[in-house]
Amino acid sequence: MMGRGGSYCVSRGTSFAQVLKKNMVVTPGCSSFVPQPASDFHTYTKPKPLDQAGNSPDKISSGPKNIPKELIERYKRGETHAVSLLYQLSQVLQFQVEMKETVTTVGPPPLPVKEREYPLSETHFGRTVFERKNPVKDQIPSTIKEMFSKLMDSYPEFAGCGGTVAAFVTQTSIGCEVVALGTGNLNTKESLTPSGRILHDSHAVVTARRSLMRYLYRHLLLFFSKNRSLEEKSIFQQDQNTKLLSLKSHITLHLYLNQLPKGAAQIPSHLRLNPLSISAWEVNNQIGLHVTIDGKVFSVFSSTFEQCGSHVVSMSATDKITQWQVLGFQGALLSHFIEPIYVSSILIGDESCSDTRGMEVAINQRVDGITSKLPMYYCVYRPHISLVPSVMATDAHSTQRTLSLNWSQGDVSLEVVDSLDGKTVEESPFKSGPALASRLCKAAMLSRFNLVSKEAQREELLTAVSYREAKMMAKPYQEAKSVLKSYLATRGYGQWVEKPPISDHFTM
């Protein structure tokens, strides 16, 4: 588990030898991973452009020839992402698409490997080359910094909350635009209630993601407005066969984090994964699932976690990002209207972070091979993960560490939430009403869902009697969610911890 200061302590867990079948070695001058087998390997070749999910499109060449023309035409018109096309074809034509590194082991089991120390200059050189090829790495942090500074010009008393900022940015040919932003580093101490009006998790990326959902609801209303000019302003386009919406083909989404998220992403950089080595069992706890309780992080294998009793438990930010990159950032309710939405890149602005190895393992490696088991439209979308300049300096001694800010494009003002109470503070520029329920709470989301259902003339969705029922009606999403949790458990990463159903059993 991870202590308050960010260091890890060893707790019990299952054997890592069953979990990871290959070594991971950081290459000089690069923050990503290269598979490094124990004894022998076949050369790893870069995937073709169609293959953004890590699977070889060449495998479809030997399949049936009666490929549905409408799928190809949708792809050519830019209405379907390449990843979605590939897996729609695998569903329709009844074949599996999966790429695996070929590893052969000769001789005795591998022994622990002594780490090679790479000069800092090599690492810096690699990052410099990447930045020259990817101006987005400069554009996104500067765009977020400009937006956050603009918001703080109006409310300078909350500037101390900026150290934990997370933001979603859309990129088009015109440039980058911040569409959702959040800060925070804690979860609530309040007990679970069936009201749906308490925010249980106010960590920055969770807050930013719920702000993103508000932004998506706003654009759904534009699309279903029956006004041509408003519809054109929407970020969505519709598939005429499935009637589901997707982001317009020229729009990509990116996630920025000012801090390395809690959980498996913070795996110590000196650890290397030799499955049969003496330290394998320890590493399993490091990259397994984690939970946050009162702002502290624990491995799901930890005995301390098992003793937490009635405390509100949330999955770690790293685990949630892992989930969203499989199920989509839109969540269950929005999946009634739109295809899964993934981020193309995750940018880390943590000044104390020297590499992204933990993020690579947590976000990409833990779910390697799951795509063929998922329902249509869902896949492992592998974002490019890299280090970028920090937007705001982290102030560990800030007196505002219990406050969480949220904003999305179209909002007139900031909302400020007390993370421990899960409610809006009296001083907040925006307040929804005397009850001080946050605009990010589940009840607020259900209200927007019902409004969009009405505008989209989806009468069947309005029959849901509770928030939970509306979520469970999204059957493909729930199927994908079940597959993900089962997959993580069978690979030895631990059981996903669900909040008690009582928190979702409310109506409007």
Short mmCIF file of C-alpha atoms in Angstrom, two decimals:
data_model
loop_
_atom_site.label_atom_id
_atom_site.label_comp_id
_atom_site.label_asym_id
_atom_site.label_seq_id
_atom_site.Cartn_x
_atom_site.Cartn_y
_atom_site.Cartn_z
CA MET A 1 0.00 0.00 0.00
CA MET A 2 1.04 3.58 -0.35
CA GLY A 3 1.46 5.76 2.69
CA ARG A 4 0.67 9.42 3.11
CA GLY A 5 4.03 10.54 1.78
CA GLY A 6 3.73 8.58 -1.42
CA SER A 7 6.09 5.74 -0.46
CA TYR A 8 4.98 2.14 -0.63
CA CYS A 9 4.83 -0.41 2.13
CA VAL A 10 4.67 -4.13 1.44
CA SER A 11 1.41 -5.94 2.14
CA ARG A 12 0.30 -9.47 1.37
CA GLY A 13 -0.81 -10.58 -2.08
CA THR A 14 -0.86 -13.40 -4.65
CA SER A 15 2.07 -14.54 -6.75
CA PHE A 16 3.03 -12.13 -9.48
CA ALA A 17 4.36 -14.97 -11.63
CA GLN A 18 0.79 -15.64 -12.79
CA VAL A 19 0.12 -11.99 -13.52
CA LEU A 20 2.86 -10.65 -15.77
CA LYS A 21 4.45 -12.96 -18.34
CA LYS A 22 7.16 -10.62 -19.56
CA ASN A 23 9.83 -8.30 -18.20
CA MET A 24 9.44 -4.57 -18.69
CA VAL A 25 12.61 -2.55 -19.24
CA VAL A 26 12.77 1.19 -19.68
CA THR A 27 14.68 2.14 -22.81
CA PRO A 28 17.17 5.05 -22.60
CA GLY A 29 15.66 8.32 -23.69
CA CYS A 30 12.10 7.07 -23.74
CA SER A 31 9.32 7.03 -21.17
CA SER A 32 7.43 4.07 -22.67
CA PHE A 33 8.08 0.32 -22.43
CA VAL A 34 9.64 -2.32 -24.64
CA PRO A 35 8.83 -6.01 -24.00
CA GLN A 36 12.03 -7.73 -22.83
CA PRO A 37 11.68 -11.54 -22.68
CA ALA A 38 13.80 -13.65 -20.39
CA SER A 39 15.96 -15.36 -22.99
CA ASP A 40 14.84 -14.99 -26.58
CA PHE A 41 12.34 -12.91 -28.54
CA HIS A 42 10.98 -12.14 -31.94
CA THR A 43 11.40 -8.58 -33.14
CA TYR A 44 8.59 -6.28 -32.14
CA THR A 45 7.41 -4.15 -35.06
CA LYS A 46 5.52 -0.92 -34.82
CA PRO A 47 1.74 -1.38 -35.40
CA LYS A 48 0.22 -0.04 -38.57
CA PRO A 49 -1.84 3.19 -38.41
CA LEU A 50 -5.14 1.27 -38.17
CA ASP A 51 -3.90 -0.50 -35.07
CA GLN A 52 -4.29 1.95 -32.19
CA ALA A 53 -5.44 -0.74 -29.80
CA GLY A 54 -2.23 -2.76 -30.04
CA ASN A 55 -3.60 -5.47 -32.35
CA SER A 56 -2.42 -6.33 -35.84
CA PRO A 57 -4.85 -5.40 -38.61
CA ASP A 58 -3.05 -7.90 -40.86
CA LYS A 59 -4.99 -10.66 -39.16
CA ILE A 60 -8.21 -9.66 -40.85
CA SER A 61 -6.80 -10.53 -44.28
CA SER A 62 -7.46 -14.23 -43.86
CA GLY A 63 -11.04 -13.76 -42.67
CA PRO A 64 -14.30 -13.80 -44.64
CA LYS A 65 -14.52 -11.52 -47.65
CA ASN A 66 -18.12 -10.32 -47.18
CA ILE A 67 -17.20 -7.25 -45.17
CA PRO A 68 -20.28 -5.03 -44.61
CA LYS A 69 -19.83 -2.06 -46.92
CA GLU A 70 -21.54 0.37 -44.56
CA LEU A 71 -18.82 -0.14 -41.93
CA ILE A 72 -16.09 0.67 -44.45
CA GLU A 73 -18.00 3.67 -45.76
CA ARG A 74 -18.47 5.02 -42.23
CA TYR A 75 -14.73 4.75 -41.67
CA LYS A 76 -13.94 6.50 -44.97
CA ARG A 77 -16.32 9.34 -44.11
CA GLY A 78 -14.59 9.76 -40.77
CA GLU A 79 -17.66 8.71 -38.77
CA THR A 80 -15.98 5.71 -37.16
CA HIS A 81 -12.62 5.61 -35.43
CA ALA A 82 -10.11 3.06 -36.79
CA VAL A 83 -10.11 1.17 -33.49
CA SER A 84 -13.91 0.92 -33.45
CA LEU A 85 -13.93 -0.25 -37.07
CA LEU A 86 -11.45 -3.02 -36.40
CA TYR A 87 -13.42 -4.46 -33.53
CA GLN A 88 -16.79 -3.99 -35.17
CA LEU A 89 -15.43 -6.11 -38.02
CA SER A 90 -14.24 -8.75 -35.56
CA GLN A 91 -17.73 -8.87 -34.03
CA VAL A 92 -19.60 -8.97 -37.34
CA LEU A 93 -17.28 -11.43 -39.12
CA GLN A 94 -16.78 -13.69 -36.10
CA PHE A 95 -13.01 -13.59 -35.67
CA GLN A 96 -10.64 -12.60 -32.90
CA VAL A 97 -8.06 -9.84 -33.22
CA GLU A 98 -5.19 -9.97 -30.79
CA MET A 99 -1.46 -9.32 -30.96
CA LYS A 100 0.86 -11.06 -28.55
CA GLU A 101 4.60 -10.81 -28.10
CA THR A 102 6.22 -14.21 -28.69
CA VAL A 103 8.45 -15.23 -25.83
CA THR A 104 10.53 -18.36 -25.47
CA THR A 105 12.42 -19.24 -22.34
CA VAL A 106 15.53 -21.41 -22.54
CA GLY A 107 17.46 -22.66 -19.54
CA PRO A 108 16.81 -21.98 -15.84
CA PRO A 109 14.27 -19.44 -14.52
CA PRO A 110 15.42 -15.82 -14.71
CA LEU A 111 17.18 -14.31 -11.73
CA PRO A 112 16.70 -10.78 -10.37
CA VAL A 113 18.25 -8.26 -12.72
CA LYS A 114 20.47 -5.48 -11.49
CA GLU A 115 19.27 -2.15 -12.72
CA ARG A 116 21.31 -0.16 -15.20
CA GLU A 117 21.61 3.48 -14.32
CA TYR A 118 20.79 5.67 -17.30
CA PRO A 119 22.25 9.18 -17.43
CA LEU A 120 19.74 11.95 -17.00
CA SER A 121 20.95 13.52 -20.24
CA GLU A 122 19.80 10.49 -22.26
CA THR A 123 16.30 10.67 -20.81
CA HIS A 124 16.11 14.41 -21.37
CA PHE A 125 17.28 13.98 -24.97
CA GLY A 126 14.49 11.51 -25.69
CA ARG A 127 11.85 13.84 -24.30
CA THR A 128 13.22 16.78 -26.28
CA VAL A 129 12.92 14.84 -29.53
CA PHE A 130 9.34 13.86 -28.75
CA GLU A 131 8.35 17.42 -27.88
CA ARG A 132 9.69 18.64 -31.21
CA LYS A 133 7.43 16.15 -32.99
CA ASN A 134 4.42 16.72 -30.77
CA PRO A 135 3.65 20.41 -30.20
CA VAL A 136 0.53 19.29 -28.30
CA LYS A 137 2.83 18.69 -25.34
CA ASP A 138 3.50 22.42 -25.23
CA GLN A 139 0.07 23.62 -26.30
CA ILE A 140 -2.00 21.70 -23.77
CA PRO A 141 -0.20 22.79 -20.55
CA SER A 142 -0.05 26.41 -21.70
CA THR A 143 -3.75 26.36 -22.66
CA ILE A 144 -4.71 24.94 -19.25
CA LYS A 145 -2.49 27.39 -17.41
CA GLU A 146 -4.07 30.28 -19.29
CA MET A 147 -7.59 29.06 -18.51
CA PHE A 148 -6.87 28.40 -14.84
CA SER A 149 -5.25 31.82 -14.47
CA LYS A 150 -8.28 33.40 -16.12
CA LEU A 151 -10.60 31.68 -13.63
CA MET A 152 -8.39 32.70 -10.72
CA ASP A 153 -8.37 36.33 -11.86
CA SER A 154 -12.02 36.40 -10.84
CA TYR A 155 -11.60 34.25 -7.71
CA PRO A 156 -8.02 34.69 -6.44
CA GLU A 157 -8.99 33.42 -2.99
CA PHE A 158 -9.08 29.85 -4.39
CA ALA A 159 -5.76 29.98 -6.25
CA GLY A 160 -4.20 27.65 -3.67
CA CYS A 161 -6.23 24.74 -5.08
CA GLY A 162 -4.30 24.69 -8.37
CA GLY A 163 -1.61 22.23 -7.33
CA THR A 164 -3.84 19.23 -7.99
CA VAL A 165 -5.46 20.40 -11.23
CA ALA A 166 -6.65 17.89 -13.86
CA ALA A 167 -8.20 18.91 -17.16
CA PHE A 168 -9.66 17.56 -20.39
CA VAL A 169 -8.66 19.34 -23.59
CA THR A 170 -10.08 18.95 -27.08
CA GLN A 171 -7.80 19.36 -30.06
CA THR A 172 -8.87 20.29 -33.59
CA SER A 173 -7.10 21.77 -36.59
CA ILE A 174 -7.77 25.19 -35.06
CA GLY A 175 -5.98 24.43 -31.78
CA CYS A 176 -6.54 23.23 -28.22
CA GLU A 177 -9.41 24.12 -25.92
CA VAL A 178 -9.99 23.33 -22.24
CA VAL A 179 -13.46 21.82 -21.88
CA ALA A 180 -13.41 20.50 -18.29
CA LEU A 181 -11.29 21.14 -15.24
CA GLY A 182 -11.16 19.92 -11.65
CA THR A 183 -8.96 19.95 -8.55
CA GLY A 184 -8.94 17.98 -5.32
CA ASN A 185 -7.08 15.32 -3.36
CA LEU A 186 -9.56 13.73 -0.92
CA ASN A 187 -12.75 11.74 -0.59
CA THR A 188 -15.62 12.43 1.78
CA LYS A 189 -15.88 11.35 5.41
CA GLU A 190 -19.66 11.36 5.19
CA SER A 191 -21.58 8.08 5.31
CA LEU A 192 -23.22 6.73 2.17
CA THR A 193 -26.79 7.93 1.76
CA PRO A 194 -29.53 7.19 -0.83
CA SER A 195 -29.96 10.88 -1.70
CA GLY A 196 -27.43 11.07 -4.56
CA ARG A 197 -26.48 14.58 -3.44
CA ILE A 198 -23.09 13.92 -1.83
CA LEU A 199 -19.79 13.78 -3.76
CA HIS A 200 -17.92 10.77 -2.44
CA ASP A 201 -14.70 11.27 -4.40
CA SER A 202 -13.23 14.70 -5.07
CA HIS A 203 -9.81 13.75 -6.43
CA ALA A 204 -8.83 16.04 -9.31
CA VAL A 205 -9.20 13.58 -12.20
CA VAL A 206 -12.58 12.37 -10.86
CA THR A 207 -13.82 15.94 -10.53
CA ALA A 208 -12.54 16.83 -13.99
CA ARG A 209 -14.17 13.74 -15.49
CA ARG A 210 -17.55 14.56 -13.98
CA SER A 211 -17.14 18.10 -15.34
CA LEU A 212 -16.44 16.52 -18.74
CA MET A 213 -19.72 14.62 -18.45
CA ARG A 214 -21.56 17.92 -17.92
CA TYR A 215 -19.86 19.23 -21.05
CA LEU A 216 -21.00 16.14 -22.99
CA TYR A 217 -24.59 16.54 -21.78
CA ARG A 218 -24.51 20.16 -22.93
CA HIS A 219 -23.47 19.11 -26.43
CA LEU A 220 -26.08 16.35 -26.54
CA LEU A 221 -28.72 19.01 -25.92
CA LEU A 222 -27.27 21.02 -28.81
CA PHE A 223 -27.42 17.97 -31.08
CA PHE A 224 -31.01 17.07 -30.17
CA SER A 225 -32.22 20.70 -30.20
CA LYS A 226 -33.91 20.35 -33.63
CA ASN A 227 -32.19 23.62 -34.50
CA ARG A 228 -29.79 23.23 -37.42
CA SER A 229 -27.40 25.97 -36.36
CA LEU A 230 -27.21 24.66 -32.78
CA GLU A 231 -26.76 21.08 -33.98
CA GLU A 232 -23.77 22.13 -36.07
CA LYS A 233 -22.12 23.55 -32.94
CA SER A 234 -22.32 20.17 -31.24
CA ILE A 235 -19.17 18.05 -31.01
CA PHE A 236 -21.24 14.98 -31.95
CA GLN A 237 -22.17 13.26 -35.20
CA GLN A 238 -24.68 10.42 -35.56
CA ASP A 239 -24.39 7.01 -37.15
CA GLN A 240 -27.53 6.43 -39.19
CA ASN A 241 -27.52 2.67 -38.58
CA THR A 242 -26.95 2.45 -34.83
CA LYS A 243 -28.27 5.96 -34.04
CA LEU A 244 -25.43 6.30 -31.51
CA LEU A 245 -23.37 9.47 -31.52
CA SER A 246 -19.61 9.80 -31.61
CA LEU A 247 -17.15 12.68 -31.52
CA LYS A 248 -16.72 14.34 -34.90
CA SER A 249 -13.72 12.85 -36.67
CA HIS A 250 -11.57 16.00 -36.42
CA ILE A 251 -11.83 16.16 -32.62
CA THR A 252 -9.44 14.37 -30.27
CA LEU A 253 -9.54 14.41 -26.49
CA HIS A 254 -6.55 14.68 -24.13
CA LEU A 255 -6.16 14.41 -20.36
CA TYR A 256 -3.72 16.50 -18.31
CA LEU A 257 -2.79 15.70 -14.69
CA ASN A 258 -0.72 18.02 -12.51
CA GLN A 259 0.11 15.10 -10.22
CA LEU A 260 0.83 11.45 -10.83
CA PRO A 261 -2.48 9.79 -9.83
CA LYS A 262 -2.65 7.75 -6.64
CA GLY A 263 -2.36 3.98 -6.87
CA ALA A 264 -0.40 1.71 -9.19
CA ALA A 265 0.86 4.64 -11.31
CA GLN A 266 3.18 5.48 -8.42
CA ILE A 267 5.10 2.21 -8.66
CA PRO A 268 8.74 2.96 -7.69
CA SER A 269 10.79 3.49 -10.84
CA HIS A 270 13.63 1.24 -9.65
CA LEU A 271 11.43 -1.87 -9.59
CA ARG A 272 11.67 -4.23 -12.57
CA LEU A 273 9.31 -7.10 -13.26
CA ASN A 274 11.03 -10.48 -13.31
CA PRO A 275 8.06 -12.83 -12.78
CA LEU A 276 10.08 -15.67 -11.24
CA SER A 277 12.35 -13.50 -9.11
CA ILE A 278 12.25 -13.23 -5.36
CA SER A 279 10.65 -9.77 -5.46
CA ALA A 280 7.74 -10.74 -7.74
CA TRP A 281 5.24 -11.10 -4.90
CA GLU A 282 6.08 -7.60 -3.68
CA VAL A 283 5.57 -6.02 -7.11
CA ASN A 284 2.13 -7.62 -7.33
CA ASN A 285 0.95 -5.41 -4.48
CA GLN A 286 2.42 -2.37 -6.14
CA ILE A 287 0.62 -2.70 -9.50
CA GLY A 288 -2.57 -4.31 -8.20
CA LEU A 289 -5.79 -2.43 -7.48
CA HIS A 290 -5.81 0.23 -4.78
CA VAL A 291 -8.45 2.12 -2.82
CA THR A 292 -8.50 5.56 -1.22
CA ILE A 293 -9.91 6.07 2.26
CA ASP A 294 -9.78 9.47 3.97
CA GLY A 295 -7.27 10.56 1.33
CA LYS A 296 -4.89 7.65 2.06
CA VAL A 297 -4.15 4.84 -0.39
CA PHE A 298 -4.18 1.11 0.36
CA SER A 299 -3.64 -2.00 -1.73
CA VAL A 300 -6.77 -4.14 -1.96
CA PHE A 301 -4.58 -6.93 -0.57
CA SER A 302 -3.74 -4.86 2.52
CA SER A 303 -4.97 -5.99 5.92
CA THR A 304 -5.33 -2.31 6.86
CA PHE A 305 -7.89 -1.89 4.09
CA GLU A 306 -9.85 -4.89 5.37
CA GLN A 307 -10.14 -3.20 8.76
CA CYS A 308 -11.60 0.06 7.44
CA GLY A 309 -15.16 -0.92 8.29
CA SER A 310 -17.78 1.73 7.54
CA HIS A 311 -15.46 4.29 5.93
CA VAL A 312 -16.34 5.43 2.41
CA VAL A 313 -14.05 3.59 0.00
CA SER A 314 -13.23 4.75 -3.54
CA MET A 315 -11.04 3.04 -6.11
CA SER A 316 -7.76 4.87 -6.69
CA ALA A 317 -7.47 7.48 -9.42
CA THR A 318 -5.11 5.23 -11.39
CA ASP A 319 -7.60 2.36 -11.35
CA LYS A 320 -10.41 4.65 -12.44
CA ILE A 321 -8.38 5.93 -15.39
CA THR A 322 -7.64 2.30 -16.32
CA GLN A 323 -11.37 1.60 -16.26
CA TRP A 324 -12.25 4.68 -18.32
CA GLN A 325 -9.74 3.79 -21.02
CA VAL A 326 -11.67 0.53 -21.50
CA LEU A 327 -15.27 1.57 -20.82
CA GLY A 328 -14.98 5.18 -21.96
CA PHE A 329 -14.99 8.41 -19.98
CA GLN A 330 -18.72 8.96 -20.65
CA GLY A 331 -19.97 6.47 -18.05
CA ALA A 332 -23.09 4.30 -18.07
CA LEU A 333 -25.82 6.92 -18.47
CA LEU A 334 -24.23 8.72 -21.40
CA SER A 335 -23.51 5.40 -23.13
CA HIS A 336 -27.25 5.23 -23.92
CA PHE A 337 -26.57 8.00 -26.45
CA ILE A 338 -22.90 7.90 -27.44
CA GLU A 339 -20.13 5.45 -28.29
CA PRO A 340 -17.28 5.13 -25.77
CA ILE A 341 -15.09 8.22 -25.56
CA TYR A 342 -11.38 7.73 -24.94
CA VAL A 343 -8.44 10.11 -24.51
CA SER A 344 -5.65 10.03 -27.09
CA SER A 345 -2.95 11.09 -24.66
CA ILE A 346 -2.35 11.47 -20.94
CA LEU A 347 0.05 14.24 -20.02
CA ILE A 348 1.68 14.26 -16.58
CA GLY A 349 2.86 17.62 -15.23
CA ASP A 350 4.19 16.30 -11.91
CA GLU A 351 7.52 18.05 -11.20
CA SER A 352 8.65 15.21 -8.91
CA CYS A 353 8.00 12.51 -11.53
CA SER A 354 10.98 11.30 -13.57
CA ASP A 355 9.25 8.70 -15.76
CA THR A 356 5.81 7.37 -16.68
CA ARG A 357 6.58 3.71 -16.19
CA GLY A 358 3.93 3.14 -13.53
CA MET A 359 1.25 4.75 -15.70
CA GLU A 360 2.27 2.59 -18.67
CA VAL A 361 1.94 -0.60 -16.62
CA ALA A 362 -1.31 0.43 -14.91
CA ILE A 363 -3.16 1.88 -17.90
CA ASN A 364 -1.90 -0.33 -20.72
CA GLN A 365 -0.27 -3.54 -19.48
CA ARG A 366 -2.82 -4.59 -16.87
CA VAL A 367 -5.61 -4.83 -19.46
CA ASP A 368 -3.49 -6.25 -22.27
CA GLY A 369 -5.52 -8.80 -24.25
CA ILE A 370 -9.00 -7.88 -22.97
CA THR A 371 -10.37 -6.28 -26.15
CA SER A 372 -11.52 -9.50 -27.84
CA LYS A 373 -13.68 -10.25 -24.79
CA LEU A 374 -15.50 -6.89 -24.83
CA PRO A 375 -18.83 -6.08 -26.55
CA MET A 376 -18.98 -3.99 -29.71
CA TYR A 377 -17.54 -0.43 -29.57
CA TYR A 378 -15.43 -1.18 -26.46
CA CYS A 379 -11.70 -1.76 -26.62
CA VAL A 380 -8.40 -0.97 -24.93
CA TYR A 381 -7.55 2.46 -26.31
CA ARG A 382 -3.88 2.96 -25.55
CA PRO A 383 -3.13 6.64 -24.90
CA HIS A 384 0.33 8.08 -25.36
CA ILE A 385 1.60 8.87 -21.86
CA SER A 386 4.29 11.52 -21.42
CA LEU A 387 5.76 14.10 -19.09
CA VAL A 388 5.08 17.80 -19.69
CA PRO A 389 5.68 21.06 -17.80
CA SER A 390 3.59 21.57 -14.68
CA VAL A 391 0.66 23.96 -14.94
CA MET A 392 0.76 25.01 -11.28
CA ALA A 393 3.30 24.44 -8.52
CA THR A 394 2.20 21.90 -5.92
CA ASP A 395 1.81 23.41 -2.46
CA ALA A 396 1.87 20.60 0.10
CA HIS A 397 1.10 23.07 2.89
CA SER A 398 -1.88 24.77 1.26
CA THR A 399 -4.63 25.71 3.70
CA GLN A 400 -7.15 24.92 0.95
CA ARG A 401 -6.26 21.25 0.51
CA THR A 402 -9.79 20.12 1.50
CA LEU A 403 -11.38 22.25 -1.23
CA SER A 404 -12.16 20.97 -4.72
CA LEU A 405 -12.87 23.20 -7.73
CA ASN A 406 -14.82 22.27 -10.85
CA TRP A 407 -15.61 24.00 -14.13
CA SER A 408 -16.64 22.99 -17.64
CA GLN A 409 -16.92 24.97 -20.84
CA GLY A 410 -20.19 26.90 -20.77
CA ASP A 411 -20.20 27.45 -17.00
CA VAL A 412 -20.50 31.04 -15.89
CA SER A 413 -18.45 30.50 -12.74
CA LEU A 414 -16.50 28.04 -10.61
CA GLU A 415 -18.04 25.71 -8.09
CA VAL A 416 -16.10 25.08 -4.88
CA VAL A 417 -16.79 21.87 -2.94
CA ASP A 418 -15.64 20.82 0.52
CA SER A 419 -14.17 17.38 -0.23
CA LEU A 420 -14.75 16.10 3.31
CA ASP A 421 -18.44 17.07 3.32
CA GLY A 422 -19.07 16.35 -0.35
CA LYS A 423 -21.09 19.57 -0.65
CA THR A 424 -20.65 23.06 -2.03
CA VAL A 425 -19.19 25.62 0.40
CA GLU A 426 -21.05 28.82 1.25
CA GLU A 427 -18.28 30.92 -0.35
CA SER A 428 -18.57 29.13 -3.69
CA PRO A 429 -19.18 31.46 -6.68
CA PHE A 430 -21.75 28.93 -7.91
CA LYS A 431 -24.36 27.32 -5.66
CA SER A 432 -27.18 25.15 -6.99
CA GLY A 433 -29.49 25.85 -4.06
CA PRO A 434 -29.85 26.07 -0.27
CA ALA A 435 -29.07 22.35 0.14
CA LEU A 436 -25.59 23.02 -1.32
CA ALA A 437 -25.63 19.85 -3.45
CA SER A 438 -22.82 19.97 -6.00
CA ARG A 439 -23.64 20.23 -9.70
CA LEU A 440 -21.41 17.15 -10.10
CA CYS A 441 -23.46 14.92 -7.79
CA LYS A 442 -25.33 11.84 -9.05
CA ALA A 443 -28.72 13.50 -8.63
CA ALA A 444 -27.63 16.35 -10.89
CA MET A 445 -26.38 13.87 -13.49
CA LEU A 446 -29.67 11.95 -13.42
CA SER A 447 -31.55 15.21 -13.95
CA ARG A 448 -29.47 15.95 -17.06
CA PHE A 449 -29.92 12.39 -18.28
CA ASN A 450 -33.70 12.69 -18.05
CA LEU A 451 -33.61 16.02 -19.88
CA VAL A 452 -31.54 14.60 -22.75
CA SER A 453 -33.73 11.47 -22.89
CA LYS A 454 -36.76 13.71 -23.35
CA GLU A 455 -35.09 15.84 -26.02
CA ALA A 456 -33.87 12.74 -27.87
CA GLN A 457 -37.39 11.23 -27.63
CA ARG A 458 -36.05 8.15 -25.88
CA GLU A 459 -39.19 7.40 -23.92
CA GLU A 460 -37.95 3.96 -22.82
CA LEU A 461 -35.17 5.62 -20.83
CA LEU A 462 -37.64 7.78 -18.91
CA THR A 463 -39.23 4.64 -17.44
CA ALA A 464 -36.25 4.08 -15.14
CA VAL A 465 -37.42 4.56 -11.55
CA SER A 466 -33.97 5.13 -10.05
CA TYR A 467 -30.42 6.20 -10.90
CA ARG A 468 -29.26 2.59 -10.57
CA GLU A 469 -31.95 1.28 -12.92
CA ALA A 470 -31.02 3.86 -15.55
CA LYS A 471 -27.39 2.70 -15.34
CA MET A 472 -28.26 -0.99 -15.48
CA MET A 473 -30.35 -0.41 -18.63
CA ALA A 474 -27.08 0.35 -20.45
CA LYS A 475 -26.49 -3.37 -21.05
CA PRO A 476 -23.41 -3.26 -23.33
CA TYR A 477 -21.69 -0.91 -20.89
CA GLN A 478 -22.53 -3.14 -17.92
CA GLU A 479 -21.30 -6.17 -19.83
CA ALA A 480 -18.00 -4.45 -20.61
CA LYS A 481 -17.69 -3.39 -16.97
CA SER A 482 -18.26 -6.94 -15.77
CA VAL A 483 -15.66 -8.28 -18.22
CA LEU A 484 -13.10 -5.73 -17.05
CA LYS A 485 -13.50 -6.49 -13.35
CA SER A 486 -13.39 -10.24 -13.94
CA TYR A 487 -10.32 -9.86 -16.14
CA LEU A 488 -8.42 -7.85 -13.52
CA ALA A 489 -9.31 -10.37 -10.82
CA THR A 490 -8.31 -13.44 -12.83
CA ARG A 491 -4.95 -11.87 -13.68
CA GLY A 492 -4.22 -11.43 -9.99
CA TYR A 493 -4.69 -7.68 -9.56
CA GLY A 494 -7.41 -8.05 -6.94
CA GLN A 495 -11.16 -7.50 -6.64
CA TRP A 496 -12.69 -4.19 -7.75
CA VAL A 497 -14.37 -2.63 -4.71
CA GLU A 498 -17.95 -1.48 -5.38
CA LYS A 499 -19.79 1.08 -3.29
CA PRO A 500 -22.94 -0.32 -1.62
CA PRO A 501 -25.97 -0.12 -3.97
CA ILE A 502 -27.74 2.18 -1.49
CA SER A 503 -25.81 5.14 -2.94
CA ASP A 504 -27.57 4.65 -6.31
CA HIS A 505 -31.09 3.88 -5.12
CA PHE A 506 -32.56 7.34 -5.44
CA THR A 507 -35.10 8.92 -7.75
CA MET A 508 -35.77 12.47 -8.92
#
